[in-house]
PDB file of C-alpha atoms in Angstrom:
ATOM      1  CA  UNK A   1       0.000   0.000   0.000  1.00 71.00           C
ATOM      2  CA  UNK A   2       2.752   2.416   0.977  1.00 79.00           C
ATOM      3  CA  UNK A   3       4.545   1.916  -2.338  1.00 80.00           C
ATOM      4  CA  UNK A   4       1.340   1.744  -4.517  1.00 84.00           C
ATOM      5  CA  UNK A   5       0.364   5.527  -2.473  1.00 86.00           C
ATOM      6  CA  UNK A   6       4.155   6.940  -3.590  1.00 87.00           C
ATOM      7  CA  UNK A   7       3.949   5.569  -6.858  1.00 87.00           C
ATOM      8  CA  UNK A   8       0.746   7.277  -7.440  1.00 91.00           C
ATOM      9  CA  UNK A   9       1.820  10.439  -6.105  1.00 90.00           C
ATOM     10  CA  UNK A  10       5.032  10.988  -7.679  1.00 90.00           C
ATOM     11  CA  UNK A  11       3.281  10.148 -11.087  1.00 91.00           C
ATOM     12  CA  UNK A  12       0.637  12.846 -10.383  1.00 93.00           C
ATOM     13  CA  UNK A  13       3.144  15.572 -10.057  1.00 92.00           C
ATOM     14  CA  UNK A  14       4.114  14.987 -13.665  1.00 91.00           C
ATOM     15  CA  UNK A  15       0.107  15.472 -14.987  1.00 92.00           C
ATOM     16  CA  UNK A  16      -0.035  18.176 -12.980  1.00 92.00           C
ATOM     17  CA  UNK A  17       3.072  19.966 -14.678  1.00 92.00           C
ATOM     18  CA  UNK A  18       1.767  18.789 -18.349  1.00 90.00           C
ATOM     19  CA  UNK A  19      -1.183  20.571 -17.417  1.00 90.00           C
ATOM     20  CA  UNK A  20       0.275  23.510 -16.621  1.00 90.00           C
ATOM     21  CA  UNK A  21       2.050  23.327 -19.770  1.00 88.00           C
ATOM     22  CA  UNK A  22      -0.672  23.220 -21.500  1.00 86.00           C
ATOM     23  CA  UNK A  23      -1.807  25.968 -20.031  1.00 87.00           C
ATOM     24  CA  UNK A  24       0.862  27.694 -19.950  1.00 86.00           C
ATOM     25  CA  UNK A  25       0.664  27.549 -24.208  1.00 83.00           C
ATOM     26  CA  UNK A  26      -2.769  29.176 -23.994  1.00 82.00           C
ATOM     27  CA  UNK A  27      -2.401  31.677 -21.536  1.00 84.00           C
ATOM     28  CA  UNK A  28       1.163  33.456 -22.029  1.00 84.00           C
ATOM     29  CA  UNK A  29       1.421  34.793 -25.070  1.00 83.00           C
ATOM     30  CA  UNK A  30       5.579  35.704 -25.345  1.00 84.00           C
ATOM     31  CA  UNK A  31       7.708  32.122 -26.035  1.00 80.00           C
ATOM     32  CA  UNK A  32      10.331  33.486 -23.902  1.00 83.00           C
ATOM     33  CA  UNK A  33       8.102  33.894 -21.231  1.00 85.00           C
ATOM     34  CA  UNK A  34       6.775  30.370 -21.613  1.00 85.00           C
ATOM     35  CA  UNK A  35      10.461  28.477 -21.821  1.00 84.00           C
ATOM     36  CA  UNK A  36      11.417  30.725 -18.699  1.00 87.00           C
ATOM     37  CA  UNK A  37       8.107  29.580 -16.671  1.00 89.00           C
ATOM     38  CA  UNK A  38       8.453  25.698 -18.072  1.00 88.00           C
ATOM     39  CA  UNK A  39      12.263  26.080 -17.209  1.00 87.00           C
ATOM     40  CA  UNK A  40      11.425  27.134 -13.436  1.00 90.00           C
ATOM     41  CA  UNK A  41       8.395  24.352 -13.229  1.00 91.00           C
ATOM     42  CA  UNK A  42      10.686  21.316 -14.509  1.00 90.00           C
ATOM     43  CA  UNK A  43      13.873  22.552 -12.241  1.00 88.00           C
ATOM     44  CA  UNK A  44      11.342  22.491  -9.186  1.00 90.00           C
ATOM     45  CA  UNK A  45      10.375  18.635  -9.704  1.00 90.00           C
ATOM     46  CA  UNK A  46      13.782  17.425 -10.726  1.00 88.00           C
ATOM     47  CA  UNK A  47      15.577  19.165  -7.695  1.00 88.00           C
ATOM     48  CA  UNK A  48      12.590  17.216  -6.117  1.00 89.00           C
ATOM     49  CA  UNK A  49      13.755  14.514  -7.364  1.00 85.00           C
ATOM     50  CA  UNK A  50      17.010  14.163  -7.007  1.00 82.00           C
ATOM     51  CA  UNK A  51      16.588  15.256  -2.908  1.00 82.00           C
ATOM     52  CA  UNK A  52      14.155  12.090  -2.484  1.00 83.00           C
ATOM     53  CA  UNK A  53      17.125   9.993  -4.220  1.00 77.00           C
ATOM     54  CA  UNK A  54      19.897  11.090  -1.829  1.00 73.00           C
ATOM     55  CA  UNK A  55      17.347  10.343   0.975  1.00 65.00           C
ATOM     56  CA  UNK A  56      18.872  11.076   4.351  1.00 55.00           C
ATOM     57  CA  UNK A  57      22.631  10.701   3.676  1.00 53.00           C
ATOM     58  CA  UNK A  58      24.668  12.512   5.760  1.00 47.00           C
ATOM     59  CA  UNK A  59      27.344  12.598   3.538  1.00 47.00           C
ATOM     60  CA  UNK A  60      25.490  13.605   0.145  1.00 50.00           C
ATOM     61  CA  UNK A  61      26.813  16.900  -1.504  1.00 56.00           C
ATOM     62  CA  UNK A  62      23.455  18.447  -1.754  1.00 59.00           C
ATOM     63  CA  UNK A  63      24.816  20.721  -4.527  1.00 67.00           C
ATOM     64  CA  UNK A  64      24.960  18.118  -6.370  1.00 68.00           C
ATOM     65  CA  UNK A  65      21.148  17.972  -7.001  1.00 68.00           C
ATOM     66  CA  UNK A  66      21.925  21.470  -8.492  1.00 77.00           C
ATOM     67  CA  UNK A  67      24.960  20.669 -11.169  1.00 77.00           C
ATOM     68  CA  UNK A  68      22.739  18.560 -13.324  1.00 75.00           C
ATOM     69  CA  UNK A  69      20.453  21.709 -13.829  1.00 77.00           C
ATOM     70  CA  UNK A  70      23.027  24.001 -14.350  1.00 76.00           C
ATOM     71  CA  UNK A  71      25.191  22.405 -16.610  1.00 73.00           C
ATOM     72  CA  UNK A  72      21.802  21.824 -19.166  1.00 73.00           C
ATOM     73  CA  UNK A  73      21.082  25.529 -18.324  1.00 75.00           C
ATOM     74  CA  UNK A  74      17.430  25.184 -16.910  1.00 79.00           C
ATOM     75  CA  UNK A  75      18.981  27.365 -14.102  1.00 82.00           C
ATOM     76  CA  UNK A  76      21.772  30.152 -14.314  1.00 83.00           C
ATOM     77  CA  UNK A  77      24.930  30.343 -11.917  1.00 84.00           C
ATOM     78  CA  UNK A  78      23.065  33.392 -10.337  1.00 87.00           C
ATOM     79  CA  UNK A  79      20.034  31.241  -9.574  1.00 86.00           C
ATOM     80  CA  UNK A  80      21.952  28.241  -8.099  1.00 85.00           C
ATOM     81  CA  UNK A  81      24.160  30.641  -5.920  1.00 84.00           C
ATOM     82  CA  UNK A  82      21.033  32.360  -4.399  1.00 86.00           C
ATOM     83  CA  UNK A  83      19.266  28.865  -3.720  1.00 85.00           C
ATOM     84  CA  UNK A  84      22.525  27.473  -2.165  1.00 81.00           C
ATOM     85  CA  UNK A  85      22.277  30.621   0.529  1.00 81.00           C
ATOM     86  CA  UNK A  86      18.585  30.135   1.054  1.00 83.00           C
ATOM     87  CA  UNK A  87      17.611  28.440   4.106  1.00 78.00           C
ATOM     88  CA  UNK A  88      14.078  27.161   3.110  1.00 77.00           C
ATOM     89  CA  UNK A  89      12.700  24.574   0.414  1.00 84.00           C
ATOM     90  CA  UNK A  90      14.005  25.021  -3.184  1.00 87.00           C
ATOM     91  CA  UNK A  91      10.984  23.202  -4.659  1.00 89.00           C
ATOM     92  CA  UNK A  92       9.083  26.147  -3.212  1.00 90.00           C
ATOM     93  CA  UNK A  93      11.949  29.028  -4.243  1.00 90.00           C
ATOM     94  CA  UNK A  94      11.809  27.740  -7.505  1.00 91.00           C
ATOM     95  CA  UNK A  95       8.491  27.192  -8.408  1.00 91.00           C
ATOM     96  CA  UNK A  96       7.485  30.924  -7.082  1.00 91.00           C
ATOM     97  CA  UNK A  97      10.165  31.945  -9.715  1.00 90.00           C
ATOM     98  CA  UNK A  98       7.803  30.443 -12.118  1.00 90.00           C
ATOM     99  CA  UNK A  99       4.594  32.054 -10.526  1.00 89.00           C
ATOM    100  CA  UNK A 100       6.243  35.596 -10.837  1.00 89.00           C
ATOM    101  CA  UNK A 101       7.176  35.092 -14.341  1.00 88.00           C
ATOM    102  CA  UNK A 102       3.571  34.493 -14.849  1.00 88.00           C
ATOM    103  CA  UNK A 103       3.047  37.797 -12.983  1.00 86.00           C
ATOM    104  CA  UNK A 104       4.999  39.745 -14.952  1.00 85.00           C
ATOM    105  CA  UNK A 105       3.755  37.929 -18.557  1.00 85.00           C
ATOM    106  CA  UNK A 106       0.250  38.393 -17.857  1.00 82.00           C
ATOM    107  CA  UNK A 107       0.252  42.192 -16.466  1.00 74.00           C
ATOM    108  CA  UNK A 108      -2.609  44.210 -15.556  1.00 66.00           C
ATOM    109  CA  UNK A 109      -6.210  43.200 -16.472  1.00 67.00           C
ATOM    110  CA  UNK A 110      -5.266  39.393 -17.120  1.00 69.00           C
ATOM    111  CA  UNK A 111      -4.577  38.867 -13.200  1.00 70.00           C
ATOM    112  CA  UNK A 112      -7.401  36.378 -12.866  1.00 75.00           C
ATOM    113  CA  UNK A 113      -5.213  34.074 -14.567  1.00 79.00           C
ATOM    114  CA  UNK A 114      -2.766  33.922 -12.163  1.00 84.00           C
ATOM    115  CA  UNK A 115      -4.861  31.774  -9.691  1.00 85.00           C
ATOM    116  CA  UNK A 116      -4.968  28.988 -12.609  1.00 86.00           C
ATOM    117  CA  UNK A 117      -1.358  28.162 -12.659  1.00 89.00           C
ATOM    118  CA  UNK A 118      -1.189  29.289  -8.632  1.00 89.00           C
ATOM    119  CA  UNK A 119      -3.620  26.587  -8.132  1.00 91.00           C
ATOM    120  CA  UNK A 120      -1.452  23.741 -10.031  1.00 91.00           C
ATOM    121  CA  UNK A 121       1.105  24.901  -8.110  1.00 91.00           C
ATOM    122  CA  UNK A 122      -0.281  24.670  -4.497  1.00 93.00           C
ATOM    123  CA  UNK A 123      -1.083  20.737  -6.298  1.00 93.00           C
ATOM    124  CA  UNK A 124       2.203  19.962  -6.807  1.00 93.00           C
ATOM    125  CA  UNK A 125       3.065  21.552  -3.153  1.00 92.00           C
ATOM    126  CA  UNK A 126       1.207  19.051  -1.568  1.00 93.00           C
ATOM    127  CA  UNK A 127       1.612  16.298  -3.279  1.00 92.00           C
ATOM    128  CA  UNK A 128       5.342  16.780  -2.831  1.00 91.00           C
ATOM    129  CA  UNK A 129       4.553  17.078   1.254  1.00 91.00           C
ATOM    130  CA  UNK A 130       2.518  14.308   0.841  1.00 90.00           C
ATOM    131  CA  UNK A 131       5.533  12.157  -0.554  1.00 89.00           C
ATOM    132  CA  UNK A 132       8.031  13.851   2.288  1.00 88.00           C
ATOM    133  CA  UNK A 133       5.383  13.066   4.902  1.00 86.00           C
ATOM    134  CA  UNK A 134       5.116   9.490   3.812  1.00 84.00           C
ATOM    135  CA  UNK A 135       8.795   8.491   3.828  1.00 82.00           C
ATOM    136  CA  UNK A 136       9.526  10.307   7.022  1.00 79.00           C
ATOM    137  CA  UNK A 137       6.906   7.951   8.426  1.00 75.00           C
ATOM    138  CA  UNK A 138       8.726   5.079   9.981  1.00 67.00           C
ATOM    139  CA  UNK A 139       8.404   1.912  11.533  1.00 66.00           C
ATOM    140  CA  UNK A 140       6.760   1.708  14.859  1.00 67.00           C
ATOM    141  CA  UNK A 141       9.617   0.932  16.794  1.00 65.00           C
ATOM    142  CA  UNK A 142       8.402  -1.890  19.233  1.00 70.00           C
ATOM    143  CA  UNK A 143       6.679  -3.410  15.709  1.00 73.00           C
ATOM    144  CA  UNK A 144      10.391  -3.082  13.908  1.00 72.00           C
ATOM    145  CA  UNK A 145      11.780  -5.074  16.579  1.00 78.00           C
ATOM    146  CA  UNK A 146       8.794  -7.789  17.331  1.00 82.00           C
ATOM    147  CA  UNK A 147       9.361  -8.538  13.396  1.00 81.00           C
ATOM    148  CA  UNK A 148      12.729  -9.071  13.308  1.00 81.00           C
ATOM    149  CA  UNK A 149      12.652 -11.616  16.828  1.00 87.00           C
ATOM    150  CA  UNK A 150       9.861 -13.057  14.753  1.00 87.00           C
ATOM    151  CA  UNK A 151      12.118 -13.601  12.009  1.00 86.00           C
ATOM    152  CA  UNK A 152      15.546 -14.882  14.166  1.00 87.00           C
ATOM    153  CA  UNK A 153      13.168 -17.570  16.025  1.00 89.00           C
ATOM    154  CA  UNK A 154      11.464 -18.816  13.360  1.00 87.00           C
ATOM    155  CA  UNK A 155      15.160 -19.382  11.522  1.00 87.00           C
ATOM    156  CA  UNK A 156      16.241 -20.686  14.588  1.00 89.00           C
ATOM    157  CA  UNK A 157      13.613 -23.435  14.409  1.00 87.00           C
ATOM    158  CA  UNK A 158      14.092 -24.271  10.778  1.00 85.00           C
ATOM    159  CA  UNK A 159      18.141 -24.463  12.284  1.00 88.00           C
ATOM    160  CA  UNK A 160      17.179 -26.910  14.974  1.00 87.00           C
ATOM    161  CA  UNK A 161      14.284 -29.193  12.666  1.00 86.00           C
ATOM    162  CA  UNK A 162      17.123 -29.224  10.083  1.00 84.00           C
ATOM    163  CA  UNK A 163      19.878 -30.546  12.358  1.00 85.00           C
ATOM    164  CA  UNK A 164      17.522 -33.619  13.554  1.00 86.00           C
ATOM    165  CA  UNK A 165      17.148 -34.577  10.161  1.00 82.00           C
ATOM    166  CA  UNK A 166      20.005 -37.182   8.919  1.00 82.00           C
ATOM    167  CA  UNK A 167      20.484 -35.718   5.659  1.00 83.00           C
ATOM    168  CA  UNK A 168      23.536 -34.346   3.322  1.00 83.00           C
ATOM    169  CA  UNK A 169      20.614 -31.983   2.052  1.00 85.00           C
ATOM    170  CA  UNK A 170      19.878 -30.401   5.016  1.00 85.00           C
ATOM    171  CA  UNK A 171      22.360 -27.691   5.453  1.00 86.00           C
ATOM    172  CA  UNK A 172      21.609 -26.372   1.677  1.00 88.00           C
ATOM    173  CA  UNK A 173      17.422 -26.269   2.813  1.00 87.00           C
ATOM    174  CA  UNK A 174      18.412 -24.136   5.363  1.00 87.00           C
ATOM    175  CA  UNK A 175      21.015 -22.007   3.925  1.00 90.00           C
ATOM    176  CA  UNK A 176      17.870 -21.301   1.059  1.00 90.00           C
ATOM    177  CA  UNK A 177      15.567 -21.436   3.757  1.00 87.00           C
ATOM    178  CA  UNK A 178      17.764 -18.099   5.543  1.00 88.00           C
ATOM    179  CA  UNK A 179      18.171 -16.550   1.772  1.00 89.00           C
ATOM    180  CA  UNK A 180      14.536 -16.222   1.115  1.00 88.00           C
ATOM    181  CA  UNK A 181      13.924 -14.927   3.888  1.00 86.00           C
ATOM    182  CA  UNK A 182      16.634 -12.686   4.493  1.00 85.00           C
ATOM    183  CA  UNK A 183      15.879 -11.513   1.008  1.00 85.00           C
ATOM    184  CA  UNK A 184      12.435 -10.755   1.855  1.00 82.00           C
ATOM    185  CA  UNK A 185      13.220  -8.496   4.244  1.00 81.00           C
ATOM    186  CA  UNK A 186      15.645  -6.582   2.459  1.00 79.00           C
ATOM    187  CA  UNK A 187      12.697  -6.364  -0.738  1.00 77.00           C
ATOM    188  CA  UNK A 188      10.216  -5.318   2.033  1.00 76.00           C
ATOM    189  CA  UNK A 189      13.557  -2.484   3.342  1.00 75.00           C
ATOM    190  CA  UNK A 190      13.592  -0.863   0.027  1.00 74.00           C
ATOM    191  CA  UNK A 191      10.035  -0.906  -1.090  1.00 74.00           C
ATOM    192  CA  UNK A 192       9.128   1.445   1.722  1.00 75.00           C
ATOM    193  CA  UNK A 193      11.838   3.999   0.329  1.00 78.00           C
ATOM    194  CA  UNK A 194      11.617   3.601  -3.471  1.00 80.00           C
ATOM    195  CA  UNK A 195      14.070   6.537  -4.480  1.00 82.00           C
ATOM    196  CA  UNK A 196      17.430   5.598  -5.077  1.00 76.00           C
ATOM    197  CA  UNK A 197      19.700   3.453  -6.993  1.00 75.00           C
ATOM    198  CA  UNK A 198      18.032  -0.082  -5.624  1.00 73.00           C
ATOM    199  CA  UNK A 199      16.551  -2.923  -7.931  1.00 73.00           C
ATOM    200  CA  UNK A 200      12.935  -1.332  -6.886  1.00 72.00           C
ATOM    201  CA  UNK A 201      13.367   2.101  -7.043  1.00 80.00           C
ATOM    202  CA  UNK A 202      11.536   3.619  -9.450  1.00 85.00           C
ATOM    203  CA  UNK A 203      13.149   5.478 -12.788  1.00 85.00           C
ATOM    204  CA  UNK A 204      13.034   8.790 -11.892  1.00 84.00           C
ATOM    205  CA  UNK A 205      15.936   9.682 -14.131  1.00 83.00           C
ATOM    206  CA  UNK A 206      13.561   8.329 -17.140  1.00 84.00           C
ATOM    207  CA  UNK A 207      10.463   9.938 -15.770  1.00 86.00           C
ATOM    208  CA  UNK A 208      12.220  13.002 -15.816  1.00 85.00           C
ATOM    209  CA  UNK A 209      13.522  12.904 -19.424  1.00 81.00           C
ATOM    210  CA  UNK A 210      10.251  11.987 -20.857  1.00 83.00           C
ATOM    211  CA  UNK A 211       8.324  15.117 -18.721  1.00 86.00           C
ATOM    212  CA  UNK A 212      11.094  16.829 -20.398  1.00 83.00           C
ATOM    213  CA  UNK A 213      10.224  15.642 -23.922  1.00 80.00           C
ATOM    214  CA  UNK A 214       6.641  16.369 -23.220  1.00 82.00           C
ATOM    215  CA  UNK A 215       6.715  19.631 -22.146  1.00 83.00           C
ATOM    216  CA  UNK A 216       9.309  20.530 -25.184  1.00 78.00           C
ATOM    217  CA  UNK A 217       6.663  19.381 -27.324  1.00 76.00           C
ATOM    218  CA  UNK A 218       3.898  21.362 -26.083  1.00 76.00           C
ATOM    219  CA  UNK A 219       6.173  24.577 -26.123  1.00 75.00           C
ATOM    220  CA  UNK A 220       8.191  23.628 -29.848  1.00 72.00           C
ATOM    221  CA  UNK A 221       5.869  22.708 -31.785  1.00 70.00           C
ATOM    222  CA  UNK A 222       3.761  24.638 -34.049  1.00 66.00           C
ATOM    223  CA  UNK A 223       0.548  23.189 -35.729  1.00 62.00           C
ATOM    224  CA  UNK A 224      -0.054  24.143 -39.041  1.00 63.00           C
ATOM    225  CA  UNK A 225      -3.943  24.239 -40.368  1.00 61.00           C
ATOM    226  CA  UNK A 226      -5.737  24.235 -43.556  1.00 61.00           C
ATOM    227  CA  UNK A 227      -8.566  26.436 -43.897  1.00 67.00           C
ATOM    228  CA  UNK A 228     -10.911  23.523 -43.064  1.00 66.00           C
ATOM    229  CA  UNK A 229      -8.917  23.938 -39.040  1.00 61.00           C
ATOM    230  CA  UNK A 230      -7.801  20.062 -39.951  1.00 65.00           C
ATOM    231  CA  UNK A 231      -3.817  19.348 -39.232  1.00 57.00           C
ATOM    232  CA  UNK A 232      -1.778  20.092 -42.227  1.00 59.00           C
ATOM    233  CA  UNK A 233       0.453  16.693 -42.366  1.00 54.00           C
ATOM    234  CA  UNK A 234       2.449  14.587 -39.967  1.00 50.00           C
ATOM    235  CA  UNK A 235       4.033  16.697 -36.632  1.00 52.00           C
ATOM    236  CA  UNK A 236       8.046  17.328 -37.759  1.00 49.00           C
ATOM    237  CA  UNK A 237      10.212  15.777 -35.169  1.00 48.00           C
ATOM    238  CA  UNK A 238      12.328  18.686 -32.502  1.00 47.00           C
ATOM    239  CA  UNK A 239      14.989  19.622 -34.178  1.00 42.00           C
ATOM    240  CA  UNK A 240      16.031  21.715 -31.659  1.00 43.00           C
ATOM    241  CA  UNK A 241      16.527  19.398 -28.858  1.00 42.00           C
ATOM    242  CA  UNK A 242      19.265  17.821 -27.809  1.00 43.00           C
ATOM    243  CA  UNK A 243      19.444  15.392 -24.490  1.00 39.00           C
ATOM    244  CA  UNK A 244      21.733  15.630 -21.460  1.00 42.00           C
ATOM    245  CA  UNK A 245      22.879  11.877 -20.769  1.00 39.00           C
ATOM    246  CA  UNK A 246      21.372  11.845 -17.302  1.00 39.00           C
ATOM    247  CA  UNK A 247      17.587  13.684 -18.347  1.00 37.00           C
ATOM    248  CA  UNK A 248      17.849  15.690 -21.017  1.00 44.00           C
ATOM    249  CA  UNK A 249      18.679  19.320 -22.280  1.00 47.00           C
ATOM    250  CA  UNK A 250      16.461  21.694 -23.969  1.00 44.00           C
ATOM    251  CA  UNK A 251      17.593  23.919 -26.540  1.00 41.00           C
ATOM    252  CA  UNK A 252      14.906  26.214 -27.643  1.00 38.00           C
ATOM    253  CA  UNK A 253      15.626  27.275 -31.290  1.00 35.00           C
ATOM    254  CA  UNK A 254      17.118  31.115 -31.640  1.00 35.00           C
TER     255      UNK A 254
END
């Protein structure tokens, strides 16, 4: 259930942001203005991200959840050296740098609009705190430690029924016996933190790339219609994108 609940939630943060860019192509008229909001809305979610995948290391370089954005330029060296001096989230930093750039697109008269994409904001927000919430939850202790006394007496007794039995097969049934079981509890360890590097974490790396395809596609491309409104031939592939090996970079053409 708890891995089910985070796998839900981390996929809803990327419909959320595919809404906004969709309305983000409606609503904001200047392509600069667009890239720069899209820019701020992706950096948010992959510095997201990247924090749930370092987890609670000690010993992470934190900045390092930064470089990756930098060096595709989705955020500028002034950007990064403000967030490293601020003291509160950068999910939240960031992703009011996209709600001002909608501010300052939309201008007087067309404030109304604001509360749309303030609204998918606030959405991601809390789905985000939902996710933190949920992996800061752990294991009662006195139930952590009833399961694993559980698990050393009941390998215990498979140790003792296996040594009455006069058989050359009897140490290897117990040395399987004390892998599949040992090896469910490590499965049952990382499912209840699926952000990492682990067999079952899940592909945020890939997740992330093909957000960033989306939302390059919703910005990039341009339809072109007959007079009947029907679409004039097959959508031309991006030609102006090129991909980071870890997620991706966007180019926007000149």
């Amino acid at each position: 259930h708890r891995y089910l609940g985070l796998y839900k939630s981390i996929r809803q943060i990327s419909t959320i942001v595919l809404e906004m860019a969709a309305e983000c192509r409606l609503r904001l008229h200047h392509r600069d203005s667009r890239r720069r909001f899209l820019r701020y809305v992706f950096a948010g979610v992959a510095v997201f991200e990247y924090n749930l995948a370092a987890g609670e290391d000690n010993d992470h370089d934190h900045l390092q959840e930064l470089r990756p954005l930098l060096t595709c330029g989705l955020l500028s060296r002034a950007e990064v050296r403000y967030m490293v001096g601020f003291e509160g989230g950068w999910v939240h930093l960031v992703l009011h740098w996209a709600l001002w750039t909608v501010k300052e697109e939309l201008g007087l008269g067309r404030e109304r609009f604001v509360a749309v994409f303030s609204k998918k904001v606030d959405e991601i927000l809390k789905v985000c705190d939902s996710i933190t919430t949920t992996l800061e939850k752990p294991v009662p202790f006195m139930t952590y430690h009833v399961l694993h006394v559980m698990l050393v007496l009941n390998l215990t007794l498979w140790c003792v029924g296996f040594a009455c039995h006069n058989s050359l097969l009897a140490p290897f049934l117990y040395f399987m016996t004390v892998l599949i079981f040992l090896g469910m509890r490590q499965v049952a360890i990382s499912l209840t933190h699926p952000f990492g590097e682990s067999e079952v974490s899940f592909p945020t790396d890939r997740w992330l790339k093909d957000l960033f395809n989306a939302i390059a596609f919703f910005e990039e491309h341009e339809l072109e219609l007959d007079r009947g409104g029907n679409v004039r031939g097959p959508l031309a592939p991006l030609p102006d994108a090129r991909y980071h090996d870890r997620w991706g970079k966007w180019v926007p053409a000149e």
